[in-house]
Short mmCIF file of C-alpha atoms in Angstrom, two decimals:
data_model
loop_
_atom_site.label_atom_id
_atom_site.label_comp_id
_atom_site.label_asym_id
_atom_site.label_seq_id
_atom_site.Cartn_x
_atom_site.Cartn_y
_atom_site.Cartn_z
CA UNK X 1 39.37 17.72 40.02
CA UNK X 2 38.81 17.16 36.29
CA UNK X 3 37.95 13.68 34.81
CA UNK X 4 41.74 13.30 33.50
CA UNK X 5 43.42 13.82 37.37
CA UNK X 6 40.61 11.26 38.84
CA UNK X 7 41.61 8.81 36.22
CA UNK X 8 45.34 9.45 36.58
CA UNK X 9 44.81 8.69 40.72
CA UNK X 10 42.80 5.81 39.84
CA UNK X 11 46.01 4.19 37.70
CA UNK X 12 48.17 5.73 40.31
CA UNK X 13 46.57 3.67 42.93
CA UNK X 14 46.06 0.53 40.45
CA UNK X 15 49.49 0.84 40.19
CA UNK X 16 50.65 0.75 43.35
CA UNK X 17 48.13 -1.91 44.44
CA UNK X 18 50.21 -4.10 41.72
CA UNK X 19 53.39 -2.72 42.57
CA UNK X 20 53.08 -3.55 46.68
CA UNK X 21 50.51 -5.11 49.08
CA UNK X 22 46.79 -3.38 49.78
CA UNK X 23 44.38 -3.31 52.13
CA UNK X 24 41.39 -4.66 50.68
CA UNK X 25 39.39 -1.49 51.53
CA UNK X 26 41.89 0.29 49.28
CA UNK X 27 41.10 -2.12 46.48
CA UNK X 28 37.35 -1.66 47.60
CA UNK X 29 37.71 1.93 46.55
CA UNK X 30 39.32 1.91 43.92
CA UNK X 31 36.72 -0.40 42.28
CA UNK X 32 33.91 1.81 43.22
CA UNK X 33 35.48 4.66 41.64
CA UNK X 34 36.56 2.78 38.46
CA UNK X 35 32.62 1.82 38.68
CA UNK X 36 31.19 5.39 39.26
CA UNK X 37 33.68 7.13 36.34
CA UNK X 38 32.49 4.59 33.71
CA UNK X 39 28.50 4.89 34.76
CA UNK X 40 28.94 8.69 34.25
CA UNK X 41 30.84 8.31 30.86
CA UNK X 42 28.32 5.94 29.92
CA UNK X 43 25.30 8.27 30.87
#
């Protein structure tokens, strides 16, 4: 999975945590990934 698809998932999921209710561990997630994509761009 290229940087592009792992971004798209991460809106996907944004999304859809707008769009309905989400677990918390969902929004959990997403935040860590958000987190871990920008340190490596940043690096």
């Amino acid at each position: 999975m290229d940087e592009t698809d792992r971004l798209g998932r991460v809106r996907t999921l944004t999304l859809g945590a707008i769009r309905d209710e989400i677990d918390p561990n969902d929004m959990l997630n997403i935040a860590k990934i958000t987190l871990n994509w920008a340190i490596r761009r940043t690096i």
